[in-house]
Tab-separated table of C-alpha atoms in Angstrom:
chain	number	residue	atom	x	y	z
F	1	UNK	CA	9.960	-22.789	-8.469
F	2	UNK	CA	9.863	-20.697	-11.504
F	3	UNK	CA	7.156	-22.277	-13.457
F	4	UNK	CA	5.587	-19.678	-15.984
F	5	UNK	CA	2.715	-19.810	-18.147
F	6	UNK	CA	2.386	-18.646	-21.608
F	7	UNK	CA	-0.773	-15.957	-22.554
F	8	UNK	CA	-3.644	-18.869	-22.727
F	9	UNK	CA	-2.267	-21.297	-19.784
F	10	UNK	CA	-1.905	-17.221	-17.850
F	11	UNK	CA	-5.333	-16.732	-18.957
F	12	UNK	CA	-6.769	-20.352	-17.677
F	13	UNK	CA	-5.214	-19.660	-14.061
F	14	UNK	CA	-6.496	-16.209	-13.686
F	15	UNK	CA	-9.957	-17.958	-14.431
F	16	UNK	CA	-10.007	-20.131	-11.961
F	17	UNK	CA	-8.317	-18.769	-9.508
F	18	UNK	CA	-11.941	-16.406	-9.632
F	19	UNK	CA	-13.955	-19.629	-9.645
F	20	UNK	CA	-11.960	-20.617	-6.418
F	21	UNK	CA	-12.218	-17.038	-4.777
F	22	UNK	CA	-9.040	-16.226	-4.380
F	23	UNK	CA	-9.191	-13.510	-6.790
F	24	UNK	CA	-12.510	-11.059	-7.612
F	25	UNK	CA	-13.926	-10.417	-10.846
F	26	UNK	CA	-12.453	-6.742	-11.370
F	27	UNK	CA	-9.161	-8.016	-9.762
F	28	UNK	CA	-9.307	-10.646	-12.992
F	29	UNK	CA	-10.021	-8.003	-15.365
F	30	UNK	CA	-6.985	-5.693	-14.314
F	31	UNK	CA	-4.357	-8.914	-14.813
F	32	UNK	CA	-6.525	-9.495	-18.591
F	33	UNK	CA	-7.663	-6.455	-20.027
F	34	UNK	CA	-8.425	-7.428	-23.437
F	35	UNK	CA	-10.766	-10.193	-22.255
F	36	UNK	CA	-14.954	-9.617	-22.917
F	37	UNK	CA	-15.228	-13.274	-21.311
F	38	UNK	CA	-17.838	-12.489	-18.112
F	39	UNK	CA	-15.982	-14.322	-14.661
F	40	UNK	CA	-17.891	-16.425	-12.167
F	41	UNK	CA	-18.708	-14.256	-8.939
F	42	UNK	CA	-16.499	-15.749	-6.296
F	43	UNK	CA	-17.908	-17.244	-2.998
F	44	UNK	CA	-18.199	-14.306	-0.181
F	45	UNK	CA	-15.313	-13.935	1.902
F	46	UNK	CA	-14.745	-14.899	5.662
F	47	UNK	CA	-14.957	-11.860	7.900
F	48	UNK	CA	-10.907	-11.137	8.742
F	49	UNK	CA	-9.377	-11.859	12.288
F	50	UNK	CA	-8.016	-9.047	13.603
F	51	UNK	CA	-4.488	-8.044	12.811
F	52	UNK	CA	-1.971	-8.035	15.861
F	53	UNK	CA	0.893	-5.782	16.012
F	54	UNK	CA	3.917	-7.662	15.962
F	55	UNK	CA	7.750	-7.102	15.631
F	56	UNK	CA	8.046	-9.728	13.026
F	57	UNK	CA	11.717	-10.951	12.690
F	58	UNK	CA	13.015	-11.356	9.068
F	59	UNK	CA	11.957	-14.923	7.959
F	60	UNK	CA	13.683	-15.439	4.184
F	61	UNK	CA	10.906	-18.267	3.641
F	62	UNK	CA	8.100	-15.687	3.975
F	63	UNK	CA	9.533	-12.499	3.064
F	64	UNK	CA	9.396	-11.136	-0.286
F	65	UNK	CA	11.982	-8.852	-2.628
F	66	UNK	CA	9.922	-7.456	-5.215
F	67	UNK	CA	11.425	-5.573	-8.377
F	68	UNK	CA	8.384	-4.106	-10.479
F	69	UNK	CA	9.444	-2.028	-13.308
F	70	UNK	CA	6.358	-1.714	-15.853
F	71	UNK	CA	4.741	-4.447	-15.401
F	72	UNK	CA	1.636	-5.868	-13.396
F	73	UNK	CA	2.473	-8.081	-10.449
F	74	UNK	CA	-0.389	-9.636	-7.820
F	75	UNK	CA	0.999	-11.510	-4.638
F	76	UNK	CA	-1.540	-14.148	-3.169
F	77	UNK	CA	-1.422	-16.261	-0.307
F	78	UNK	CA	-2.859	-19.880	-1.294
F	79	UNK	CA	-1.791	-22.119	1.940
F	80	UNK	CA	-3.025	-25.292	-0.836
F	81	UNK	CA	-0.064	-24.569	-2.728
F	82	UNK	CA	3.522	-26.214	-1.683
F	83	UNK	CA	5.843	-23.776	-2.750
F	84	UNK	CA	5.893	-19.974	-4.196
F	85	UNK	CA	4.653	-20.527	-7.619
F	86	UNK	CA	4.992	-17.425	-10.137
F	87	UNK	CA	2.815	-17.602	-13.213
F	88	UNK	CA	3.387	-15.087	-16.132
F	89	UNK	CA	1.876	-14.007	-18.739
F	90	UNK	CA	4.775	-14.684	-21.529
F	91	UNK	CA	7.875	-16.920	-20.556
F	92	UNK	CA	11.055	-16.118	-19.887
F	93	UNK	CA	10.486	-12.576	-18.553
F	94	UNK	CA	10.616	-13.163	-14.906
F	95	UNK	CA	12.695	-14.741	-12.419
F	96	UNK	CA	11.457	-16.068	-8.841
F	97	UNK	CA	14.739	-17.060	-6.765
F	98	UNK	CA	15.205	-17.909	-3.200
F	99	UNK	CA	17.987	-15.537	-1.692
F	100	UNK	CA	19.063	-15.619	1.934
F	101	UNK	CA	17.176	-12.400	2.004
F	102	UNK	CA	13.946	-13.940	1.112
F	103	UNK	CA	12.223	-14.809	-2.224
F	104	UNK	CA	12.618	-12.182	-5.045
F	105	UNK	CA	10.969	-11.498	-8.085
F	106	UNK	CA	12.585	-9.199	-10.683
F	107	UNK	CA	12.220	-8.559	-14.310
F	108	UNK	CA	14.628	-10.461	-16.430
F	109	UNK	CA	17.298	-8.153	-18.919
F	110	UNK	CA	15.243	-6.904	-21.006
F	111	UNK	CA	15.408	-8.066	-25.086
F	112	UNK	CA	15.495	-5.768	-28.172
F	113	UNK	CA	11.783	-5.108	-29.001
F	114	UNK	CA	10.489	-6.441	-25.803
F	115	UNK	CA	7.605	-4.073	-24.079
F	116	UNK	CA	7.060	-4.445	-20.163
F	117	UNK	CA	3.380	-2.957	-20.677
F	118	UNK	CA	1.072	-6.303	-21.290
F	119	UNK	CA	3.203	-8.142	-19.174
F	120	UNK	CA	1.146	-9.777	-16.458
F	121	UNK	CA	2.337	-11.989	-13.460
F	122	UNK	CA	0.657	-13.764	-10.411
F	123	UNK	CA	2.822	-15.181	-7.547
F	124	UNK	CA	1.039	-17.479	-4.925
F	125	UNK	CA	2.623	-18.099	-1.468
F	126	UNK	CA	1.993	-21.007	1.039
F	127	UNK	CA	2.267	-18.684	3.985
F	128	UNK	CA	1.388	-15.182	4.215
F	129	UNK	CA	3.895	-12.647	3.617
F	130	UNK	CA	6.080	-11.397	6.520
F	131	UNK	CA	8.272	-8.453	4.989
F	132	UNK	CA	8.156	-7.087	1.583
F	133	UNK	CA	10.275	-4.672	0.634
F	134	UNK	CA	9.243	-3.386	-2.904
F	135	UNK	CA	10.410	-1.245	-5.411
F	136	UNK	CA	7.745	-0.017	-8.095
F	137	UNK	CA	8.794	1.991	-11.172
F	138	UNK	CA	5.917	2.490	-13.557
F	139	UNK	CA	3.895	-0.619	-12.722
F	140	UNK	CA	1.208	-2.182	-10.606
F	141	UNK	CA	1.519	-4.186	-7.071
F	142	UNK	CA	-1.107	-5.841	-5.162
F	143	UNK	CA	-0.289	-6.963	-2.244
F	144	UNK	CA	-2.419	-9.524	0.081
F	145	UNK	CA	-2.086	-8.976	4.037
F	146	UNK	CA	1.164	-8.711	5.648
F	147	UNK	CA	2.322	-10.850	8.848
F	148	UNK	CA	5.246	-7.833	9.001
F	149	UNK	CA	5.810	-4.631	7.327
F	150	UNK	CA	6.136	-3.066	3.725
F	151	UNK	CA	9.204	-0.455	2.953
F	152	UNK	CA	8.341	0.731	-0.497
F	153	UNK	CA	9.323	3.040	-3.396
F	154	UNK	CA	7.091	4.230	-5.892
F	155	UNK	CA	8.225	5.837	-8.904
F	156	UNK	CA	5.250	6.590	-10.861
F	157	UNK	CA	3.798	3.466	-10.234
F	158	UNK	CA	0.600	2.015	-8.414
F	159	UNK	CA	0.380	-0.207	-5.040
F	160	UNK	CA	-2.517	-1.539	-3.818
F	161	UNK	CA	-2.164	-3.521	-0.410
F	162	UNK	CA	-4.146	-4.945	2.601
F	163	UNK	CA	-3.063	-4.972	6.527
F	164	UNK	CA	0.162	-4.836	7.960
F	165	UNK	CA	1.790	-4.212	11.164
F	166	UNK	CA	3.936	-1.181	9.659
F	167	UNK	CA	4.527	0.921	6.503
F	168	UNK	CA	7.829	2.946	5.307
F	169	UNK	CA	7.124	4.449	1.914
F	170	UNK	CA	8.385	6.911	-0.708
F	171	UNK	CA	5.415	8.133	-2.705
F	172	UNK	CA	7.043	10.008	-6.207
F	173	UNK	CA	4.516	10.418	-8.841
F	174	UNK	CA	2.793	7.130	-7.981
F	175	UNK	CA	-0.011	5.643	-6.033
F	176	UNK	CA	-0.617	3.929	-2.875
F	177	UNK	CA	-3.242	2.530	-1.100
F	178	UNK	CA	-2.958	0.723	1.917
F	179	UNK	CA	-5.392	-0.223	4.660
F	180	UNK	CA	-5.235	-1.329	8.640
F	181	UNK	CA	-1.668	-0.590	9.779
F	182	UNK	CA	-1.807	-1.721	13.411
F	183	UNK	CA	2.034	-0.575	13.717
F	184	UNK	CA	4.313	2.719	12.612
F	185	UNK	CA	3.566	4.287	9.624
F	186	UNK	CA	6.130	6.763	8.000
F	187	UNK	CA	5.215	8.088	4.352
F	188	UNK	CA	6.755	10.542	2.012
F	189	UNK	CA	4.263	11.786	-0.510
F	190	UNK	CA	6.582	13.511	-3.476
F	191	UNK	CA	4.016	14.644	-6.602
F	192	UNK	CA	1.974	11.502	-5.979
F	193	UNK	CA	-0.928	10.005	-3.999
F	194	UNK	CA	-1.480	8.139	-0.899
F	195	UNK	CA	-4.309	6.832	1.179
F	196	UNK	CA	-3.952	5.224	4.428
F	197	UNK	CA	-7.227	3.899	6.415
F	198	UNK	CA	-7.420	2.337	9.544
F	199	UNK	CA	-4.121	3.604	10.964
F	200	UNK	CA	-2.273	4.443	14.618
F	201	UNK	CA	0.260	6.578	14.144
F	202	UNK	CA	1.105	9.215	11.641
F	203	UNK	CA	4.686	10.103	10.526
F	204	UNK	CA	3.487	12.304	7.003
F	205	UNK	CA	5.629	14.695	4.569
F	206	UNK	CA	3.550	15.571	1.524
F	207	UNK	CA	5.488	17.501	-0.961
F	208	UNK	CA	3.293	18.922	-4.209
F	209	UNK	CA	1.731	15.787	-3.244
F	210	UNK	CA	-2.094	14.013	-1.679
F	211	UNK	CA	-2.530	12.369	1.423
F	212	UNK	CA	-5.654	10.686	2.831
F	213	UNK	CA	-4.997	9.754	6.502
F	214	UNK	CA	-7.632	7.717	8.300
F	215	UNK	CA	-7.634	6.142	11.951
F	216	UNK	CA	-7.353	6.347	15.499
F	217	UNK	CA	-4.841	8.287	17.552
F	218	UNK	CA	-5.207	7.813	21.102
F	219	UNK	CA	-1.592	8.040	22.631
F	220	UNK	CA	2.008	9.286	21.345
F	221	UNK	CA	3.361	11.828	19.379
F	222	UNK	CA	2.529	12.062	15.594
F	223	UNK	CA	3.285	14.609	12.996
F	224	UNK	CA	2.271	15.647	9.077
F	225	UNK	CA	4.457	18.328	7.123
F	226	UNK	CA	2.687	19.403	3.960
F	227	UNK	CA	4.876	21.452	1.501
F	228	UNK	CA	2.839	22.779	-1.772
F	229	UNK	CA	0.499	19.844	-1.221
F	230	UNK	CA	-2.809	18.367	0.392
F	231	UNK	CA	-4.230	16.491	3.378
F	232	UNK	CA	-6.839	15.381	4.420
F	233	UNK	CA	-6.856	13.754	8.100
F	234	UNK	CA	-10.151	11.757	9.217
F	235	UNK	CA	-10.030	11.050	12.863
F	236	UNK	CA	-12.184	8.221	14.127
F	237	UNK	CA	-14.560	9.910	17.001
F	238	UNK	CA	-12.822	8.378	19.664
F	239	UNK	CA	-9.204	9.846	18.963
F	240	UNK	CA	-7.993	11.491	21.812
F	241	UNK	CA	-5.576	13.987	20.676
F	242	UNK	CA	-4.735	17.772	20.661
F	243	UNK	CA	-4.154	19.136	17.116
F	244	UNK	CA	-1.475	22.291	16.723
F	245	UNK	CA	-1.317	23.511	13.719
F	246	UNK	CA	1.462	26.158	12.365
F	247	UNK	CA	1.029	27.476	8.283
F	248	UNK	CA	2.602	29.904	6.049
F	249	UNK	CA	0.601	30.578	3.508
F	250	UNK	CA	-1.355	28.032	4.227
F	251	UNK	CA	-5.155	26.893	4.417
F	252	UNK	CA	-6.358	24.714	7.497
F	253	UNK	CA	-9.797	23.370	7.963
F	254	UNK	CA	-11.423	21.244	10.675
F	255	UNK	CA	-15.051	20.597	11.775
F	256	UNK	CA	-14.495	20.315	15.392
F	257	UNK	CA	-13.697	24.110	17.874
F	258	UNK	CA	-10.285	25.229	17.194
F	259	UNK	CA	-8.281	28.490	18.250
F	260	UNK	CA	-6.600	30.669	15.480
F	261	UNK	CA	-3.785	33.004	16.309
F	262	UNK	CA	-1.416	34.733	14.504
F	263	UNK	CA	-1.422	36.975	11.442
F	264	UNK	CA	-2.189	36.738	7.755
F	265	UNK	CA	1.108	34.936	6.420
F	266	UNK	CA	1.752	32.535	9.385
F	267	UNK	CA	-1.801	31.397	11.675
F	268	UNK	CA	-1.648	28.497	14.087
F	269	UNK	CA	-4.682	26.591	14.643
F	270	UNK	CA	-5.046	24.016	17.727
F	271	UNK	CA	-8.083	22.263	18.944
F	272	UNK	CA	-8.731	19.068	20.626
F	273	UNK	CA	-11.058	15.833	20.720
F	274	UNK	CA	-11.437	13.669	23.732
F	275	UNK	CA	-8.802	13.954	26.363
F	276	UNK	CA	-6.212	15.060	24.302
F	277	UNK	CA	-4.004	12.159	25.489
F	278	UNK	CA	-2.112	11.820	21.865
F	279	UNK	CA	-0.627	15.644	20.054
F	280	UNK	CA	-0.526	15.900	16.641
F	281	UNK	CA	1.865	18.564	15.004
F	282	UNK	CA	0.886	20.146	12.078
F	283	UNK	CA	3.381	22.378	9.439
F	284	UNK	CA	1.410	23.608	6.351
F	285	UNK	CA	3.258	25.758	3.765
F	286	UNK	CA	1.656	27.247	0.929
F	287	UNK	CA	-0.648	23.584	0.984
F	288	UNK	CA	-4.204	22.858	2.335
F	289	UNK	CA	-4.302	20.640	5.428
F	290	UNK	CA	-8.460	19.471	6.545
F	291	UNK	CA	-8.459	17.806	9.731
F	292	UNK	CA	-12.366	16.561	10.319
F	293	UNK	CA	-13.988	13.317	12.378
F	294	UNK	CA	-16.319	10.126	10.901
């Protein structure tokens, strides 16, 4: 189960798993940097069936622990493939184990003289991931798409992930980008970045932070505090939601009507598209909030 590969065996499985598809040319280059060897372009990729919201229960044979701490770590899901296979760039540096929890990967103790930074690591499931819960400190994630939800820390570290059915994250000083969440979203953006596309609900705190927001609100309550930071909101044309909007000190932009009131240290802003059947509550202070439609 915990199978790893030294540098040239790593190399030879990153090569063909491009030949086979399952990974792209510039995904290949990230996971071998140093390489000027050209990579096959994979064949084009099956439109994606659409993602279903669902309460996924905790499954330990399909959910995933994951413990990146400077290094590079891609998750695929390979149904050819018996069992979760992890495949490293240098042995003996990380463990794959089977816990009642679900499978974890974690960095090994680390020895004297040993650098994290050009280690590289591919794990390959048999069944797409339910839950991941992942902790990121100074290292890269990707992630394929989720049959549950990801709760994430980032601590100055990068995630890159497909759909899901929800997302709980702690952005500090790191990156994350994440794409169709047919579920709840709830995101804490502390000094770092994070976009979100294709989304239906938004739960949002950006401290000194960035968010990108993208997607469709058409029912519910939703709300984004933005504290010395940025956000930008991109509502998909048939959102049906009123926007209020309350800053101090504050700068709000949006390129559909809105009403300003208020004076020249605290303004509130609200507007509406559609109906207005969802309400979206906005609290700027001393950060930029644009609110604008595809």
């Amino acid at each position: 189960m915990n199978e790893q590969h030294p540098e040239s065996e790593f190399r030879s499985h990153v090569q063909r798993l491009v030949a086979e598809g399952k990974l792209t040319p510039e995904e290949a280059h990230t996971l071998l940097e140093d390489t000027s060897e050209p990579f096959p372009t994979p064949p084009q990729p099956q439109p994606a069936a659409p993602l279903v919201p669902t309460a996924a229960p905790a499954d330990p044979q399909r959910d995933l622990l994951l413990q990146v701490k400077g290094y590079s770590l891609t998750v695929l899901h390979d149904p050819s493939v018996p069992a979760p296979h992890l495949a490293a760039s240098e042995d003996g540096r990380i463990l794959l184990e089977h816990t009642p929890q679900g499978w974890r990967v974690s960095l090994l103790p680390q020895q004297p003289g040993a650098g994290c930074n050009t280690l590289k690591a591919i794990l390959t499931v048999p069944l797409a991931p339910n839950h991941v819960r992942a902790e990121v400190d100074g290292g890269n994630l990707v992630l394929p798409d989720l049959a549950g939800g990801l709760h994430t820390q980032v601590n100055g570290g990068n995630v890159r992930m497909g759909r899901a059915s929800s997302l709980h994250a702690d952005v500090n000083g790191g990156n994350l980008t994440a794409a169709e969440m047919s579920g709840p979203s709830t995101v804490t953006v502390n000094g770092g970045n994070l976009s979100l596309t294709g989304a239906h609900t938004l739960n949002a705190s950006v401290n000194g932070g960035n968010l990108k927001w993208a997607g469709l609100l058409t029912g519910g309550d939703h709300r984004v505090e933005v504290n010395a930071g940025n956000a930008r909101l991109l509502l998909h044309p048939d959102s049906s939601v009123r926007v209020d909007a309350e800053l101090t000190m504050g700068s709000f932009k949006a390129d559909f009507p809105t009403r300003r009131s208020g004076g020249f240290i605290t303004t509130r802003h609200a507007g509406q598209l559609g109906h207005g059947d969802a309400h979206l509550h906005c609290r700027v202070t001393a950060g930029g909030l644009k609110v604008v439609t595809a």
